[in-house]
Amino acid sequence: MKKVVVLTGAGISAESGLKTFRDSNGLWEEHRIEDVASPEGWYRNKELVLDFYNQRRKQLLACNPNRAHFALAELEQMYDVSIITQNVDNLHEAGGSTHVVHLHGELLKARSTEYEELIYDWQKDMVIGDTCERGAQLRPHIVWFGEAVPKMDEAIPLVRQADIFIVIGTSMVVYPAAGLINYTSYETPKWLIDPNDMPLPRIPNLKFINEKATVGVDYLVKLLLQE
Ligand code: APR
């Protein structure tokens, strides 16, 4: 089976009702990103950060995958598909995709502030006093700005092996994720799907589908399933 590797960003979940980041003037749901998505913000005001992610979790639980998420799951009928997502939502899994690497963490998980390997499924609100089994405070399992992105170690080899590489709904400005496309090989066909005009990376064999995810991904998946 040919390997398809897909890099997704906030744009693929926009039509499910989740706002993208850079369309909101540097704010994330009316909050400054540095207040709610950085270690400094956490040390300054843990309640604010917990409350923010409690709201994000509730919002996510009311959302459903859209046609783009479902189409990527359908691609598994004929391809070995790996999805590398910058999104912290679970909409790829809810849409049926079976191999998803979450570069920036997962909203529906909690992790220990002391023992990084202690990670738990988490759907309810999180409060000060919620602790891991070894007694340390829990925090959202999210990679904040300034933190390491350990899943890059999993993502880079996947991209290197890609026979087809697809990028959907990301402004490609946040590193290291944005640099993943540079690990594709010269001859690998690459597709970029985004409804807005954007500076295209100077990469060989790249085609731009200038459409929203629901339209563009549906089109591309149909095309790939016909091959
Ligand atoms: N379908 C596809 N793409 C869309 C749609 C849509 N319906 N609507 C908007 N987009 C595109 C925008 O044109 C933009 O290129 O999605 C992209 C969203 O870009 P960002 O808001 O920058 O999101 P993303 O690239 O995922 O951000 C990367 O930055 O804030 C951090 O950690 C956070 O994972 C996030 C990272």
Short mmCIF file of N, CA and C and ligand atoms in Angstrom, two decimals, residues 8-16 18-24 28 33 37 66 68 85-88 103-104 142-145 168-175 177 192-198 211-215 217, ligand 1:
data_model
loop_
_atom_site.label_atom_id
_atom_site.label_comp_id
_atom_site.label_asym_id
_atom_site.label_seq_id
_atom_site.Cartn_x
_atom_site.Cartn_y
_atom_site.Cartn_z
N THR A 8 -2.21 18.37 9.14
CA THR A 8 -3.38 19.24 9.26
C THR A 8 -3.20 20.31 10.32
N GLY A 9 -3.96 21.41 10.10
CA GLY A 9 -3.98 22.50 11.07
C GLY A 9 -5.41 22.91 11.34
N ALA A 10 -5.55 24.03 12.03
CA ALA A 10 -6.87 24.47 12.52
C ALA A 10 -7.91 24.56 11.41
N GLY A 11 -7.48 24.84 10.17
CA GLY A 11 -8.43 25.02 9.07
C GLY A 11 -9.30 23.81 8.81
N ILE A 12 -8.79 22.60 9.08
CA ILE A 12 -9.62 21.42 8.77
C ILE A 12 -10.79 21.31 9.75
N SER A 13 -10.66 21.92 10.92
CA SER A 13 -11.75 21.84 11.90
C SER A 13 -12.63 23.09 11.90
N ALA A 14 -12.29 24.07 11.05
CA ALA A 14 -13.04 25.33 11.04
C ALA A 14 -14.52 25.07 10.72
N GLU A 15 -14.77 24.20 9.74
CA GLU A 15 -16.16 23.96 9.34
C GLU A 15 -16.89 23.04 10.33
N SER A 16 -16.19 22.59 11.36
CA SER A 16 -16.86 21.89 12.46
C SER A 16 -17.22 22.87 13.57
N LEU A 18 -14.84 25.13 15.04
CA LEU A 18 -13.72 25.53 15.89
C LEU A 18 -12.93 26.63 15.17
N LYS A 19 -12.70 27.73 15.86
CA LYS A 19 -12.02 28.86 15.22
C LYS A 19 -10.56 28.56 14.93
N THR A 20 -10.04 29.12 13.83
CA THR A 20 -8.61 29.01 13.58
C THR A 20 -7.90 30.06 14.46
N PHE A 21 -6.59 30.01 14.51
CA PHE A 21 -5.86 30.91 15.40
C PHE A 21 -5.59 32.26 14.75
N ARG A 22 -4.99 32.21 13.55
CA ARG A 22 -4.52 33.45 12.97
C ARG A 22 -5.61 34.28 12.30
N ASP A 23 -6.83 33.74 12.25
CA ASP A 23 -7.94 34.55 11.77
C ASP A 23 -8.53 35.36 12.92
N SER A 24 -7.97 35.24 14.12
CA SER A 24 -8.59 35.89 15.29
C SER A 24 -7.68 36.96 15.89
N TRP A 28 -6.97 33.85 21.00
CA TRP A 28 -7.56 32.52 20.92
C TRP A 28 -8.80 32.56 21.79
N ILE A 33 -2.81 34.60 23.53
CA ILE A 33 -2.26 33.24 23.49
C ILE A 33 -1.23 33.04 24.60
N ALA A 37 -1.58 29.80 26.79
CA ALA A 37 -0.87 28.70 26.10
C ALA A 37 0.63 28.87 26.22
N ASN A 66 -16.21 16.90 10.22
CA ASN A 66 -16.86 17.34 8.98
C ASN A 66 -16.43 16.45 7.81
N ALA A 68 -14.33 16.69 5.56
CA ALA A 68 -12.88 16.54 5.34
C ALA A 68 -12.31 15.45 6.25
N THR A 85 -1.26 15.91 13.02
CA THR A 85 -2.09 17.10 13.20
C THR A 85 -1.51 18.04 14.26
N GLN A 86 -1.69 19.34 13.98
CA GLN A 86 -1.34 20.35 14.99
C GLN A 86 -2.53 20.62 15.88
N ASN A 87 -3.67 20.02 15.52
CA ASN A 87 -4.90 20.29 16.26
C ASN A 87 -4.96 19.47 17.55
N VAL A 88 -5.55 20.09 18.58
CA VAL A 88 -5.69 19.38 19.85
C VAL A 88 -7.08 18.75 19.96
N LEU A 103 0.80 16.48 17.29
CA LEU A 103 2.05 17.20 17.58
C LEU A 103 1.91 18.12 18.79
N HIS A 104 0.74 18.76 18.92
CA HIS A 104 0.58 19.79 19.95
C HIS A 104 -0.29 19.34 21.13
N ILE A 142 -1.31 19.69 26.58
CA ILE A 142 -1.17 20.57 25.42
C ILE A 142 0.28 21.03 25.37
N VAL A 143 0.83 21.08 24.17
CA VAL A 143 2.18 21.64 24.02
C VAL A 143 2.03 23.16 23.93
N TRP A 144 2.52 23.86 24.93
CA TRP A 144 2.40 25.33 24.94
C TRP A 144 3.58 25.94 24.22
N PHE A 145 3.41 27.22 23.86
CA PHE A 145 4.51 27.93 23.19
C PHE A 145 5.75 27.90 24.08
N ILE A 168 -3.23 20.41 4.92
CA ILE A 168 -4.60 20.95 4.93
C ILE A 168 -4.79 21.97 6.05
N GLY A 169 -5.19 23.19 5.69
CA GLY A 169 -5.67 24.16 6.68
C GLY A 169 -4.67 24.57 7.74
N THR A 170 -3.46 24.83 7.31
CA THR A 170 -2.49 25.37 8.27
C THR A 170 -1.76 26.53 7.62
N SER A 171 -1.52 27.57 8.42
CA SER A 171 -0.82 28.75 7.88
C SER A 171 0.68 28.47 7.73
N MET A 172 1.14 27.34 8.22
CA MET A 172 2.56 26.94 8.07
C MET A 172 3.51 28.02 8.62
N VAL A 173 3.14 28.61 9.74
CA VAL A 173 4.04 29.61 10.32
C VAL A 173 4.59 29.15 11.67
N VAL A 174 4.02 28.09 12.24
CA VAL A 174 4.48 27.65 13.56
C VAL A 174 5.43 26.47 13.41
N TYR A 175 6.64 26.67 13.87
CA TYR A 175 7.67 25.62 13.80
C TYR A 175 7.73 24.88 15.12
N ALA A 177 6.47 22.29 13.30
CA ALA A 177 5.52 21.60 12.41
C ALA A 177 5.65 22.08 10.96
N LEU A 192 -1.53 20.98 -1.34
CA LEU A 192 -1.81 21.91 -0.26
C LEU A 192 -3.24 22.42 -0.43
N ILE A 193 -4.04 22.28 0.61
CA ILE A 193 -5.45 22.69 0.51
C ILE A 193 -5.72 23.82 1.51
N ASP A 194 -6.16 24.96 0.98
CA ASP A 194 -6.45 26.11 1.85
C ASP A 194 -7.32 27.08 1.05
N PRO A 195 -8.36 27.65 1.67
CA PRO A 195 -9.24 28.54 0.92
C PRO A 195 -8.64 29.92 0.70
N ASN A 196 -7.61 30.25 1.45
CA ASN A 196 -7.01 31.58 1.33
C ASN A 196 -5.72 31.52 0.55
N ASP A 197 -5.43 32.63 -0.16
CA ASP A 197 -4.15 32.70 -0.85
C ASP A 197 -3.06 32.74 0.20
N MET A 198 -1.98 32.04 -0.06
CA MET A 198 -0.89 32.04 0.93
C MET A 198 0.43 31.90 0.20
N GLU A 211 -9.35 25.75 -1.94
CA GLU A 211 -10.73 25.46 -1.52
C GLU A 211 -10.77 25.25 -0.01
N LYS A 212 -11.98 25.37 0.54
CA LYS A 212 -12.19 24.98 1.94
C LYS A 212 -11.94 23.48 2.08
N ALA A 213 -11.64 23.07 3.29
CA ALA A 213 -11.30 21.66 3.51
C ALA A 213 -12.41 20.71 3.06
N THR A 214 -13.66 21.02 3.38
CA THR A 214 -14.73 20.07 3.05
C THR A 214 -14.80 19.81 1.54
N VAL A 215 -14.54 20.85 0.76
CA VAL A 215 -14.60 20.72 -0.70
C VAL A 215 -13.28 20.14 -1.22
N VAL A 217 -10.69 18.55 0.25
CA VAL A 217 -10.27 17.21 0.69
C VAL A 217 -11.16 16.15 0.03
N1 APR B 1 -10.65 24.84 5.30
C1 APR B 1 -9.31 24.77 5.16
N2 APR B 1 -8.48 25.72 5.63
C2 APR B 1 -9.02 26.79 6.25
C3 APR B 1 -10.42 26.92 6.42
C4 APR B 1 -11.26 25.90 5.90
N3 APR B 1 -12.58 25.94 6.00
N4 APR B 1 -10.64 28.10 7.07
C5 APR B 1 -9.43 28.66 7.31
N5 APR B 1 -8.45 27.88 6.80
C6 APR B 1 -7.00 28.06 6.81
C7 APR B 1 -6.50 29.49 6.93
O1 APR B 1 -6.47 30.12 5.64
C8 APR B 1 -5.10 29.29 7.49
O2 APR B 1 -4.14 29.09 6.47
O3 APR B 1 -6.48 27.40 7.94
C9 APR B 1 -5.25 27.99 8.31
C10 APR B 1 -5.28 28.21 9.80
O4 APR B 1 -4.06 28.73 10.22
P1 APR B 1 -3.77 28.99 11.77
O5 APR B 1 -4.93 29.70 12.38
O6 APR B 1 -2.44 29.64 11.84
O7 APR B 1 -3.73 27.52 12.41
P2 APR B 1 -2.54 26.49 12.44
O8 APR B 1 -1.68 26.60 11.23
O9 APR B 1 -3.15 25.17 12.75
O10 APR B 1 -1.72 26.98 13.70
C11 APR B 1 -0.59 26.26 14.09
O11 APR B 1 -0.31 27.58 16.05
O12 APR B 1 -1.47 28.71 17.70
C12 APR B 1 -0.69 27.60 17.42
O13 APR B 1 -0.49 25.55 18.50
C13 APR B 1 -1.38 26.31 17.72
O14 APR B 1 -1.50 24.28 16.45
C14 APR B 1 -1.57 25.69 16.37
C15 APR B 1 -0.43 26.27 15.58
#
